[in-house]
Amino acid sequence: LTARGESLADTARVRRWRGDLHFVVERITTTHPRPFAFASRAAFDSAAAAIEERIPRTEDAGLVVECMRMVALLGDGHTMLIGTLPPLGFDSAVPLWLRAFEDGLYVAAAAGKAAGLAGARVVSLGGVPAEQALERVLSMTSGDNRYTRLDRASLFLMMPAVWHALGLATERGSISLEIERPGSKPERVMVAGGAPPPGFPHAFLESEPRLPEGWTSARRFGANGPPRCDRRPEDAWWFEYLPDARVLYLRMRRVDMASNDVLYFEFYRRLFAAADSLRPRALVIDLRQNHGGNNGALDALVRGLVQRPWLDREGALFALVDRGTFSAAMNAAVFLENQTRVTFVGEPTGGRVNHYGDAPEFNTPNLGMMAQVSTLFWSGRYPSDDRAWIAPEVAAPSTFADWKSGRDAALAAVLESARDGSLSERMLAASRKSGPEAAVAAREAWRRRFPNPWSKGLEARVLAFANSLLDEGRPQDAVALGEALVRVAPDSYPAWRVLGEASAIRGERERAVECLRKALSVNTRGLAARTMLARLGEKP
């Protein structure tokens, strides 16, 4: 029997399921501007056909998970299906909040008889190693990329019926997991499901939900309380001046048009008035766990930054991003990347650079499954930019130890950069003082200090800084930095090109020709290098 008490092969049930499956497929293929921009149409059609064939012999919860996996194939975080509803077999939730960090899966919070599990590391789920079990959950979770899915996966880990459908549990009402408490050996525990908490499921579709009253969190803060980013959760945005660091901190939790009866443009007037008065060393824009809002509220922020070159410069403008930076917040990150000299700090964004959005929610006609389908394309800069995320230039991976203690590693990295200089500034200072090899050593020290698993090559910000030195009429500094860049990345066309241009401006013709020819050996179609060589009377 299904959750509704019907036979699996009941004709009426089969008709309802086939009707809703066809409805979802039709809605996606006719409403979405380009549903297969990031996916294979053949794989999607094959998944739909397989689901239709299995309807008469598969229980409701299993079909829901398969439908969710089908929609997740599209790779569009705004196009999703959340069919995990009580009438379809998802009538209970375990009082556990499991959260994935870069260093493992942990019980971030718990309630009731399971409250004592808060803080334990999860070794396995239903006998399946935690890493493998998490991948099964991610496969049914819609997202622009892996980090969107990680942000949302905690919701589905609360549902025993999901565990059962994914082969992680033998029954739909309880789960078995192996945990490891600090200083103890792994132990296996059983947790029974019960009535879902208030606000379920919408309130839990992110990795930092407001926990229900009575739940026990693994977080333990010191005398200063929670980290700055978690304060004032009711406000869409607010700012604070950190006098010791001379840093202006802007928290954008939501991209709203108003907050506490203050309109967005009024708020930004106050922000920039404070910036003009205080003249901070740096401005930090915190976009973490910001799942979007109204894009119309972004222009005033970007315009205010561009109008202040003393703030929009290397080492003075930072944006904190993470898996929760999505939708309109992702557009904020893209606008900042395109129009300012911002440095991104944290972990990869949950949104694609070019993505689809503006997805109203609707329900399927027969089973009432919740769904969304994107209706608009948001292009960051170039339609060909296929980056699944914006990677941070300064990495601050999300670890359980930092989260538990309330240590904000990303903000700490910004404060250090504001105090001691950015990577670009440190490399330039080292090269000017002791030569390009010293600049290379400064970069190596930086990368040891901030190892970045998401960026292996030459840092984009350093290249951008080298170009800005030319824009500012500082060719000598551009040469000093460029000499280091070509040592770090001898196969980089932009590095050789900027060094060649800087050398030409300084009147060092032979060196300029040599560098520009090196640039063309890397990229034979490099128009800028070819044009500069022609100006020097040389043939490419």
Coordinates of C-alpha atoms in Angstrom, one line a residue, residues 116-435:
G116 CA 22.8 14.7 23.5
L117 CA 23.9 14.0 20.0
A118 CA 24.6 17.7 19.2
G119 CA 28.2 18.2 18.3
A120 CA 28.9 14.6 17.2
R121 CA 30.5 13.7 13.9
V122 CA 28.5 11.5 11.7
V123 CA 30.5 8.5 10.5
S124 CA 27.8 6.6 8.6
L125 CA 24.1 6.7 7.7
G126 CA 22.3 3.4 7.7
G127 CA 25.7 1.6 7.4
V128 CA 26.7 3.7 4.4
P129 CA 29.8 6.0 4.9
A130 CA 28.7 9.6 5.5
E131 CA 30.5 10.9 2.4
Q132 CA 28.7 8.4 0.1
A133 CA 25.3 8.8 1.8
L134 CA 25.6 12.6 1.4
E135 CA 26.2 12.2 -2.3
R136 CA 22.9 10.3 -2.6
V137 CA 21.1 13.1 -0.9
L138 CA 22.8 15.7 -3.1
S139 CA 21.7 13.8 -6.2
M140 CA 18.1 14.6 -5.5
T141 CA 18.7 18.2 -4.4
S142 CA 18.3 20.9 -6.9
G143 CA 21.0 23.5 -7.1
D144 CA 23.1 25.7 -9.4
N145 CA 26.2 23.8 -8.2
R146 CA 27.4 21.5 -5.4
Y147 CA 27.4 24.3 -2.9
T148 CA 23.7 25.2 -3.4
R149 CA 23.0 21.5 -2.8
L150 CA 25.1 21.4 0.3
D151 CA 23.1 24.4 1.6
R152 CA 19.8 22.6 1.1
A153 CA 20.7 19.0 1.9
S154 CA 20.2 19.3 5.6
L155 CA 16.4 19.5 5.1
F156 CA 16.2 16.1 3.4
L157 CA 18.5 14.5 6.0
M158 CA 15.7 15.2 8.5
M159 CA 13.3 12.9 6.7
P160 CA 13.3 9.1 7.4
A161 CA 11.3 8.5 4.3
V162 CA 14.1 10.1 2.2
W163 CA 16.6 7.8 3.9
H164 CA 14.4 4.8 3.1
A165 CA 13.9 5.8 -0.5
L166 CA 17.7 6.3 -0.9
G167 CA 18.5 2.9 0.6
L168 CA 19.8 4.4 3.9
A169 CA 17.1 3.1 6.2
T170 CA 15.0 -0.1 6.4
E171 CA 11.9 1.7 7.5
R172 CA 10.3 5.1 7.0
G173 CA 9.8 6.1 10.6
S174 CA 13.3 6.0 12.1
I175 CA 17.0 6.2 11.1
S176 CA 20.2 4.5 12.2
L177 CA 23.5 6.4 12.2
E178 CA 27.0 5.9 13.5
I179 CA 28.4 8.9 15.3
E180 CA 31.6 9.8 17.0
R181 CA 31.6 12.1 20.0
P182 CA 34.8 14.0 20.9
G183 CA 37.2 11.7 22.7
S184 CA 35.0 8.6 22.3
K185 CA 34.8 5.6 20.1
P186 CA 32.1 5.5 17.3
E187 CA 28.7 4.3 18.4
R188 CA 25.5 3.4 16.6
V189 CA 22.3 5.2 17.6
M190 CA 18.7 4.9 16.5
V191 CA 16.6 8.1 16.2
A192 CA 12.8 7.9 15.7
G193 CA 10.9 10.4 13.6
G194 CA 8.0 12.4 14.9
A195 CA 5.8 15.4 14.0
P196 CA 7.8 17.9 11.8
P197 CA 8.7 21.1 13.6
P198 CA 7.0 24.4 12.9
G199 CA 7.8 26.0 9.6
F200 CA 8.7 22.7 8.0
P201 CA 9.9 22.3 5.3
H202 CA 10.4 25.9 3.9
A203 CA 12.1 27.2 7.1
F204 CA 14.7 24.5 6.9
L205 CA 15.7 24.8 3.2
E206 CA 19.1 26.4 4.1
S207 CA 22.1 25.5 6.2
E208 CA 21.6 28.2 8.8
P209 CA 17.9 28.0 9.8
R210 CA 16.3 29.5 12.9
L211 CA 16.1 26.4 15.1
P212 CA 12.8 25.7 16.8
E213 CA 12.5 26.6 20.5
G214 CA 13.8 23.8 22.7
W215 CA 16.4 22.5 20.3
T216 CA 20.0 22.1 21.5
S217 CA 22.7 23.6 19.3
A218 CA 26.3 22.4 19.1
R219 CA 27.4 26.0 19.1
R220 CA 29.1 27.5 22.2
F221 CA 30.0 31.1 22.1
G222 CA 32.2 33.1 24.4
A223 CA 31.5 36.3 26.2
N224 CA 31.2 38.2 22.9
G225 CA 28.3 36.2 21.8
P226 CA 27.6 34.9 18.3
P227 CA 29.7 36.0 15.3
R228 CA 28.9 39.3 13.8
C229 CA 27.3 37.8 10.8
D230 CA 24.7 36.0 12.9
R231 CA 23.6 39.1 14.9
R232 CA 20.4 41.0 14.2
P233 CA 18.7 38.2 12.2
E234 CA 15.5 40.2 11.8
D235 CA 17.2 43.0 9.8
A236 CA 17.7 42.6 6.1
W237 CA 20.8 44.8 6.2
W238 CA 22.8 46.8 8.7
F239 CA 26.4 48.2 9.1
E240 CA 28.9 48.7 11.9
Y241 CA 32.3 50.4 12.1
L242 CA 35.1 48.4 13.7
P243 CA 37.3 51.1 15.0
D244 CA 40.3 49.0 16.0
A245 CA 40.6 47.7 12.5
R246 CA 39.3 50.8 10.8
V247 CA 36.9 48.6 8.8
L248 CA 33.3 49.3 7.9
Y249 CA 31.3 46.1 8.0
L250 CA 28.0 45.8 5.9
R251 CA 25.8 42.8 6.6
M252 CA 23.4 42.0 3.8
R253 CA 21.3 39.1 5.0
R254 CA 18.5 39.6 2.4
V255 CA 18.3 41.8 -0.7
D256 CA 15.2 43.6 0.4
M257 CA 13.7 46.9 -0.6
A258 CA 13.1 47.9 3.0
S259 CA 14.0 46.9 6.5
N260 CA 12.5 48.3 9.7
D261 CA 10.7 51.0 7.8
V262 CA 14.0 52.2 6.2
L263 CA 14.1 52.0 2.4
Y264 CA 17.1 50.6 0.7
F265 CA 18.3 53.9 -0.9
E266 CA 17.9 55.7 2.4
F267 CA 20.0 53.0 4.0
Y268 CA 22.8 53.3 1.4
R269 CA 22.8 57.1 1.8
R270 CA 23.6 56.5 5.5
L271 CA 26.2 53.9 4.7
F272 CA 28.1 56.0 2.3
A273 CA 27.8 59.1 4.5
A274 CA 29.4 57.1 7.3
A275 CA 32.1 55.9 4.9
D276 CA 32.8 59.5 3.7
S277 CA 33.0 60.7 7.3
L278 CA 35.0 57.8 8.8
R279 CA 37.3 57.1 5.8
P280 CA 37.7 53.4 6.7
R281 CA 40.7 51.4 5.6
A282 CA 38.4 48.9 4.1
L283 CA 34.7 48.1 3.5
V284 CA 33.4 44.5 3.9
I285 CA 30.1 43.4 2.3
D286 CA 28.9 40.2 3.9
L287 CA 26.7 38.3 1.4
R288 CA 26.8 34.9 3.3
Q289 CA 23.6 33.0 3.8
N290 CA 21.8 35.6 1.7
H291 CA 19.3 33.7 -0.5
G292 CA 18.3 36.7 -2.5
G293 CA 15.4 39.1 -2.8
N294 CA 14.8 42.1 -5.2
N295 CA 17.6 42.9 -7.6
G296 CA 16.4 46.5 -7.8
A297 CA 18.0 47.2 -4.4
L298 CA 21.5 46.6 -5.7
D299 CA 22.2 49.6 -8.0
A300 CA 22.5 52.1 -5.2
L301 CA 25.2 50.0 -3.5
V302 CA 27.3 49.4 -6.6
R303 CA 26.9 53.0 -7.8
G304 CA 28.0 54.3 -4.4
L305 CA 31.2 52.2 -4.5
V306 CA 32.1 53.2 -8.0
Q307 CA 31.8 56.8 -7.1
R308 CA 34.4 56.4 -4.4
P309 CA 37.7 55.3 -6.0
W310 CA 39.4 55.6 -2.6
L311 CA 37.2 52.8 -1.4
D312 CA 37.0 50.9 -4.7
R313 CA 40.6 49.9 -4.9
E314 CA 42.9 47.0 -4.3
G315 CA 42.9 45.8 -0.7
A316 CA 40.1 48.1 0.4
L317 CA 36.9 46.4 -0.8
F318 CA 35.9 42.8 0.2
A319 CA 32.9 40.6 -0.2
L320 CA 32.2 37.6 2.0
V321 CA 30.5 34.7 0.1
D322 CA 29.5 31.1 0.8
R323 CA 27.1 28.4 -0.2
G324 CA 24.2 30.5 0.8
T325 CA 25.0 33.3 -1.6
F326 CA 22.3 32.7 -4.1
S327 CA 19.8 34.4 -6.5
A328 CA 19.8 38.2 -6.0
A329 CA 22.7 37.9 -3.6
M330 CA 24.6 36.1 -6.4
N331 CA 23.7 38.9 -8.7
A332 CA 25.2 41.3 -6.1
A333 CA 28.4 39.3 -6.2
V334 CA 28.5 39.3 -10.0
F335 CA 27.8 43.1 -10.2
L336 CA 30.6 43.7 -7.7
E337 CA 33.0 41.5 -9.7
N338 CA 32.2 43.3 -13.0
Q339 CA 32.2 46.9 -11.8
T340 CA 34.5 47.1 -8.8
R341 CA 37.9 45.9 -7.5
V342 CA 36.3 43.6 -4.9
T343 CA 38.2 40.7 -3.4
F344 CA 36.0 37.6 -2.6
V345 CA 36.6 35.8 0.7
G346 CA 35.1 32.6 2.0
E347 CA 33.9 29.6 0.0
P348 CA 32.3 29.3 -3.5
T349 CA 29.0 30.9 -4.0
G350 CA 25.8 28.8 -4.1
G351 CA 24.8 30.5 -7.4
R352 CA 26.1 30.4 -10.9
V353 CA 27.5 33.5 -12.5
N354 CA 25.0 33.2 -15.3
H355 CA 21.8 31.7 -14.0
Y356 CA 18.1 31.4 -14.4
G357 CA 15.7 32.7 -11.8
D358 CA 12.4 34.5 -11.0
A359 CA 10.6 31.2 -10.3
P360 CA 7.1 31.4 -8.8
E361 CA 6.0 28.5 -6.7
F362 CA 3.1 26.3 -7.8
N363 CA 1.6 22.9 -6.9
T364 CA 1.0 19.9 -9.1
P365 CA -2.7 19.4 -9.8
N366 CA -3.2 15.8 -8.4
L367 CA -0.7 15.2 -5.6
G368 CA 0.0 18.8 -4.5
M369 CA 3.8 18.6 -4.9
M370 CA 5.5 22.0 -4.5
A371 CA 7.5 23.1 -7.5
Q372 CA 9.3 26.1 -9.1
V373 CA 10.4 26.8 -12.6
S374 CA 12.7 29.6 -13.7
T375 CA 11.3 32.2 -16.0
L376 CA 14.2 34.7 -16.6
F377 CA 17.9 34.5 -17.5
W378 CA 20.3 36.6 -15.5
S379 CA 23.6 37.2 -17.4
G380 CA 26.5 38.4 -15.4
R381 CA 28.7 39.8 -18.0
Y382 CA 29.4 37.4 -20.9
P383 CA 26.7 34.9 -21.9
S384 CA 29.6 32.4 -22.4
D385 CA 30.8 32.7 -18.8
D386 CA 30.0 29.1 -17.7
R387 CA 31.4 29.3 -14.2
A388 CA 29.3 27.3 -11.8
W389 CA 30.2 29.7 -9.0
I390 CA 32.5 32.6 -8.0
A391 CA 35.5 31.1 -6.3
P392 CA 37.0 33.1 -3.4
E393 CA 40.4 34.7 -3.9
V394 CA 41.0 34.2 -0.2
A395 CA 39.7 30.9 1.0
A396 CA 38.1 30.4 4.3
P397 CA 36.6 26.8 4.2
S398 CA 33.6 26.1 6.5
T399 CA 34.8 23.9 9.3
F400 CA 32.9 22.5 12.2
A401 CA 35.4 23.8 14.8
D402 CA 35.0 27.4 13.6
W403 CA 31.2 27.2 13.3
K404 CA 30.9 25.6 16.8
S405 CA 33.0 28.3 18.5
G406 CA 31.7 31.2 16.5
R407 CA 35.0 32.0 15.0
D408 CA 34.6 33.9 11.7
A409 CA 37.6 32.8 9.7
A410 CA 36.5 34.8 6.6
L411 CA 36.1 38.1 8.4
A412 CA 39.4 37.4 10.3
A413 CA 41.1 37.0 6.9
V414 CA 39.7 40.3 5.8
L415 CA 40.9 42.1 8.9
E416 CA 44.3 40.7 8.4
S417 CA 44.4 41.8 4.8
A418 CA 43.2 45.3 5.7
R419 CA 45.9 45.5 8.3
D420 CA 48.9 43.9 6.6
G421 CA 48.0 44.4 2.9
S422 CA 46.4 42.2 0.3
L423 CA 48.3 39.5 -1.7
S424 CA 48.8 42.0 -4.5
E425 CA 50.1 44.7 -2.2
R426 CA 52.4 42.3 -0.4
M427 CA 53.9 41.0 -3.7
L428 CA 54.5 44.5 -5.0
A429 CA 56.1 45.7 -1.8
A430 CA 58.4 42.6 -1.7
S431 CA 59.4 43.0 -5.4
R432 CA 60.1 46.7 -5.0
K433 CA 62.3 46.0 -1.9
S434 CA 64.1 42.8 -2.9
G435 CA 63.2 41.8 -6.4

